[in-house]
Short mmCIF file of C-alpha atoms in Angstrom, two decimals:
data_model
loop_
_atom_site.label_atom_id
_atom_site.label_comp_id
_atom_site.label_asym_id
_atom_site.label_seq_id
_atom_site.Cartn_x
_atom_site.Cartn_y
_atom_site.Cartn_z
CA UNK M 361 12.26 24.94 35.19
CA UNK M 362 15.98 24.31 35.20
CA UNK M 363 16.88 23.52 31.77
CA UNK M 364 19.64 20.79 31.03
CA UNK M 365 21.54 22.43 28.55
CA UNK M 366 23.85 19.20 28.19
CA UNK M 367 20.94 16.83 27.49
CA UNK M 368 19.56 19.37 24.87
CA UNK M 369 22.74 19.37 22.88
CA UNK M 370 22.58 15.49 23.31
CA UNK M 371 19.47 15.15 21.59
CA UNK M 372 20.32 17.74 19.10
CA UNK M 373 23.29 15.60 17.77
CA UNK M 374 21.72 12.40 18.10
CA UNK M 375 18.44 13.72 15.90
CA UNK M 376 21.09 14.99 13.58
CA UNK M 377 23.06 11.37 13.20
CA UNK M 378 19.72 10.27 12.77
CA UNK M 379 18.79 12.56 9.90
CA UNK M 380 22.36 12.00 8.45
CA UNK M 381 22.27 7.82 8.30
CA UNK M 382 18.64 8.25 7.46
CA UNK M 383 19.27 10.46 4.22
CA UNK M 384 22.31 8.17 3.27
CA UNK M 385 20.54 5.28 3.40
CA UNK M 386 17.57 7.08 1.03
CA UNK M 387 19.89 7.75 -1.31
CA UNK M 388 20.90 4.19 -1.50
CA UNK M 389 17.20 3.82 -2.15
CA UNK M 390 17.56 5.86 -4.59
CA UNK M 391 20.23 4.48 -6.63
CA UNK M 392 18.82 1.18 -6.52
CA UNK M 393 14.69 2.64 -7.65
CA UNK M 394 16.16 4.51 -10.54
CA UNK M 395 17.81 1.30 -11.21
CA UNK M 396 14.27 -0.18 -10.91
CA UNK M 397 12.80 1.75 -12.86
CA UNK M 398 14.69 1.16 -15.85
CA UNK M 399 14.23 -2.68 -15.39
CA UNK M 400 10.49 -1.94 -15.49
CA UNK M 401 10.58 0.43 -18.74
CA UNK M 402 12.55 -2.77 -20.51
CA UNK M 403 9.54 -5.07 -18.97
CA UNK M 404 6.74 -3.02 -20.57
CA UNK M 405 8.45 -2.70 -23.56
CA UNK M 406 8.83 -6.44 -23.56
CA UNK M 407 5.43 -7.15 -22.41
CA UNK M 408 3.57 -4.79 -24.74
CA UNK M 409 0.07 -3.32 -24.58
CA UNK M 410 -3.49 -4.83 -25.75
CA UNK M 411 -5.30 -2.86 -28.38
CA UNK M 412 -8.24 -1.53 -25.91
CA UNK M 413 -9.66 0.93 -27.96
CA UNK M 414 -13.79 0.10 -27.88
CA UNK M 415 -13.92 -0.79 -24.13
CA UNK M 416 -13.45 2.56 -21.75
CA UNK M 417 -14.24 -0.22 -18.61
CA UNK M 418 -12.72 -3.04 -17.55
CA UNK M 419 -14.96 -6.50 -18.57
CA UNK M 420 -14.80 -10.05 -17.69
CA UNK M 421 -15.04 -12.06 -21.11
CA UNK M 422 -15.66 -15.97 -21.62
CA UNK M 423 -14.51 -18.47 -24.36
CA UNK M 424 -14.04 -21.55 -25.39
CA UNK M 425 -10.61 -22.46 -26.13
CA UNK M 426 -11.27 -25.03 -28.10
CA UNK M 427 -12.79 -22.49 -31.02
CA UNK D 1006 -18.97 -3.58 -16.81
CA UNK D 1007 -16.58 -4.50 -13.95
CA UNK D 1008 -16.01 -2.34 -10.78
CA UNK D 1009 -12.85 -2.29 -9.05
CA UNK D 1010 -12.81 -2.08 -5.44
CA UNK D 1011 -9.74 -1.14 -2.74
CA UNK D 1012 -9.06 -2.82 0.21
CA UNK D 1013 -9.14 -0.11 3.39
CA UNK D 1014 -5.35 -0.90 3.80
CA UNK D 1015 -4.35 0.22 0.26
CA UNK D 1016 -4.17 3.41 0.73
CA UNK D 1017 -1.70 3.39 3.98
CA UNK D 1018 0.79 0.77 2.24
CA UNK D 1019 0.93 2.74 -0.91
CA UNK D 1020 1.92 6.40 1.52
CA UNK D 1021 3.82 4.26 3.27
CA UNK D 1022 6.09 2.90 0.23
CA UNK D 1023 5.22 -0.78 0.88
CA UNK D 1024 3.52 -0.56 -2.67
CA UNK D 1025 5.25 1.40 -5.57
CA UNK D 1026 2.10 1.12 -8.54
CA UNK D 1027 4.95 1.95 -10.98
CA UNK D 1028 7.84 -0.86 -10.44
CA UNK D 1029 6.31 -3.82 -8.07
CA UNK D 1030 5.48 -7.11 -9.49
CA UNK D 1031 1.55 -7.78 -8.67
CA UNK D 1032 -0.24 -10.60 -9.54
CA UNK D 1033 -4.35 -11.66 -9.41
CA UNK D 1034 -5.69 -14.50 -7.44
CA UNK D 1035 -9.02 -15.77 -7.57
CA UNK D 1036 -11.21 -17.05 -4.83
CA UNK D 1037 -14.74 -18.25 -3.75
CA UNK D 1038 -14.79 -17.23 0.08
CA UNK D 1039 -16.26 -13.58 1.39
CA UNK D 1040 -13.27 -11.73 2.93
CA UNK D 1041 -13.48 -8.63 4.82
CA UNK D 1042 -12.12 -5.68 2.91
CA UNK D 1043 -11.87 -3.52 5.67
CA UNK D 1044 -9.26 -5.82 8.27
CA UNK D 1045 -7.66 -7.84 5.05
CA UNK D 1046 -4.23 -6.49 3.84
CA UNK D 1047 -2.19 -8.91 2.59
CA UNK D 1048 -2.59 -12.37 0.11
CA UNK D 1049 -2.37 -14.92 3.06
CA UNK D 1050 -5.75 -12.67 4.58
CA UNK D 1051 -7.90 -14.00 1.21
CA UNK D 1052 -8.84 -18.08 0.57
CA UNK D 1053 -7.89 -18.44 -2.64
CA UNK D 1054 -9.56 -21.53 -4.82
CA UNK D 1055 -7.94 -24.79 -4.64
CA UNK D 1056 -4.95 -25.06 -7.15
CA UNK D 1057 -5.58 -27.16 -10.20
CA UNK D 1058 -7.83 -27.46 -13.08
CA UNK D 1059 -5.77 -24.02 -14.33
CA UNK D 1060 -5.29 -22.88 -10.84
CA UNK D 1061 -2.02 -22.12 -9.83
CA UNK D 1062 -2.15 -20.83 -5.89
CA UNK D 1063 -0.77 -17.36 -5.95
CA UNK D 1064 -2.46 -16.35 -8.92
CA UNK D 1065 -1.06 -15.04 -12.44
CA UNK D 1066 1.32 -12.03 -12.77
CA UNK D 1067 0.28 -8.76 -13.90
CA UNK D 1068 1.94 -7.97 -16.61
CA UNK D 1069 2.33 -4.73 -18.43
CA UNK D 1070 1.55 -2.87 -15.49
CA UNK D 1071 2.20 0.94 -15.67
CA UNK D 1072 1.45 3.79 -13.66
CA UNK D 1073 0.71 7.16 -15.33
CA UNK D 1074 -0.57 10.60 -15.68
CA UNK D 1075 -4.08 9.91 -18.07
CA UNK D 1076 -4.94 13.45 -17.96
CA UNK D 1077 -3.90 16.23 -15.62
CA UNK D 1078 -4.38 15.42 -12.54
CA UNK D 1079 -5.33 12.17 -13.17
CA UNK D 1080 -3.25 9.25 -12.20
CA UNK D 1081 -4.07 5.77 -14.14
CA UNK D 1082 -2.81 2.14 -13.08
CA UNK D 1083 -2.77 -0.11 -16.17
CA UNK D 1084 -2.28 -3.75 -17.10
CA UNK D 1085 -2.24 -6.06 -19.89
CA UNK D 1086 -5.62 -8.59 -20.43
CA UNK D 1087 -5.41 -11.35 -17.90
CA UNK D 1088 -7.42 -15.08 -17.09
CA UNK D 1089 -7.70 -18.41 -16.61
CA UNK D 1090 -8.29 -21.05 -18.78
CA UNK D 1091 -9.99 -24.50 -16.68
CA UNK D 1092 -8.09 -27.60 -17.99
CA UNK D 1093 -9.21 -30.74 -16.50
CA UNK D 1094 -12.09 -29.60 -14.68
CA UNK D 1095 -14.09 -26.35 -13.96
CA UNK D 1096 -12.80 -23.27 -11.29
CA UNK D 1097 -15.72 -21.49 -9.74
CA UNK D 1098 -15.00 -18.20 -8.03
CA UNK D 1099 -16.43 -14.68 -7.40
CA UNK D 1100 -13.87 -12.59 -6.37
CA UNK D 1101 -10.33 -11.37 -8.63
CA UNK D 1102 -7.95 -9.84 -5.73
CA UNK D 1103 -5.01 -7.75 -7.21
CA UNK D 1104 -2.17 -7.61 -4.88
CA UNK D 1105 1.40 -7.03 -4.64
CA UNK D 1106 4.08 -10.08 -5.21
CA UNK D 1107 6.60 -8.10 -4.21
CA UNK D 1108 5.46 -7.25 -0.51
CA UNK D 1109 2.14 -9.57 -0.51
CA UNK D 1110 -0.11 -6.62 0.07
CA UNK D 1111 -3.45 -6.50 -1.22
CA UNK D 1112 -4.15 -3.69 -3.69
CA UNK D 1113 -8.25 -4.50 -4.55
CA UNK D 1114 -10.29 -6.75 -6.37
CA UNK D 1115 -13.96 -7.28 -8.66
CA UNK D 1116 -16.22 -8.86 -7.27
CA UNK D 1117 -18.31 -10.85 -9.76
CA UNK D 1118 -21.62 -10.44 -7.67
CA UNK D 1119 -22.23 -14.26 -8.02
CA UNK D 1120 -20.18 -17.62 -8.29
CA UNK D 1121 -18.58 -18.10 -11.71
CA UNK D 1122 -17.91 -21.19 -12.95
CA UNK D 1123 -15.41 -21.77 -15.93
CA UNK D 1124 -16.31 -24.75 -17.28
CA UNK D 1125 -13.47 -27.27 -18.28
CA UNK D 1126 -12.20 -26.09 -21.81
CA UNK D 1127 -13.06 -22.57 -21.35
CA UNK D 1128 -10.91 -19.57 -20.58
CA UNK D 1129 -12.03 -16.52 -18.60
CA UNK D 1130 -10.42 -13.09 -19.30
CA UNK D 1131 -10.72 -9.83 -17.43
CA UNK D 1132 -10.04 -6.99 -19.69
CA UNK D 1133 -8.48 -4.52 -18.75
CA UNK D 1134 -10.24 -1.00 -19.95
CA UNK D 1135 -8.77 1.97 -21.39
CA UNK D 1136 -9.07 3.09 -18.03
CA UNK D 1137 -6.94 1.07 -16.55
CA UNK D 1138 -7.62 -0.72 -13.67
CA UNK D 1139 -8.45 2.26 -11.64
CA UNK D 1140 -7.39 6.10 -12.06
CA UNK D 1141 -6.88 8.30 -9.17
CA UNK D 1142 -7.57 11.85 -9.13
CA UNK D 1143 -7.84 14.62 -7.00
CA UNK D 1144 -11.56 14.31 -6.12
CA UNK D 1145 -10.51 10.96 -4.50
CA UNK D 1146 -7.87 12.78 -2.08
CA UNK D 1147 -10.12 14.63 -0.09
#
């Protein structure tokens, strides 16, 4: 088999630009999930936790409202 | 006690980043019809009950939510208490689906076994265990 030695180096480069934009754009991703993340920390902190000590499993609980 | 159930397609859409456990809004819906967990995988897949009476289509948000190690090895998904309260009339239901409000894919849900009916004036809550809503570990990676 003759091997196309152009062609190879073609698709070398090419998987390489791909690679490259791919990677930038990640670390886009990045930027903005960090950025995410610290909006979520501020929403927990905001939204506090329920006491759950007693009940290891999640239950389904009904009352009235009007108590 | 209240067992919480994926949908087949969880597990692909959370490898394949279309659900992140840790920052995504999600939100509960209930609904009264039998859905297929295996071919359901997003919110528009599941009949949700008729808005009103408390029922707001789309559900209630999640909120709290946090995703964290429990023990080593262990990997917990929390949330804060959540419900419904029927004002006006009753909402009758058997299934709570969890998804994401971010991407509309479904996460899981409880099945209550048998049609639940909150009665006008009453408020159903599902709370959340010191569990969380579900904990992965290594002995469900295999």
């Amino acid at each position: 088999m003759v091997k196309n030695r152009s062609g190879d180096d073609e698709r070398t480069k090419l998987i390489a630009e791909l690679r490259a934009e791919r990677k930038k754009i990640k670390q886009r991703m990045l930027q903005d999930k960090e950025k995410v993340r610290e909006l979520s920390a501020q929403l927990r902190d905001l939204e506090g936790k329920p006491d759950k000590s007693g009940r290891s499993q999640t239950r389904f609980r009904m009352t009235s409202s009007r108590a | 006690m209240a067992n919480f159930q994926f949908f087949d397609a969880f597990a692909g859409n959370l490898g394949a980043g279309n659900i992140n456990l840790d920052t995504d809004n999600f939100a509960a819906v209930l609904s009264n019809t039998a859905f297929n967990p295996s071919s359901a995988e997003e919110i528009g897949d599941i009949t949700q009950i008729s808005a009103g009476n408390g029922y707001t289509t789309g559900g209630v948000p999640l909120t709290g939510v946090s995703w964290g190690q429990a023990a080593p090895g262990i990997w917990q998904w929390d949330a804060n208490d959540f419900g419904w309260t029927a004002t006006g009339g009753s909402l009758t239901f058997r299934y709570i689906v969890v998804y994401d409000a971010d991407t509309d894919k479904l996460v899981g849900y409880w099945d209550a076994g048998t049609q639940v009916t909150i009665v006008n004036g009453f408020q159903f809550t599902v709370e959340v265990g010191a569990n969380g809503i579900f904990r992965i570990g290594p002995g469900t990676l295999s």
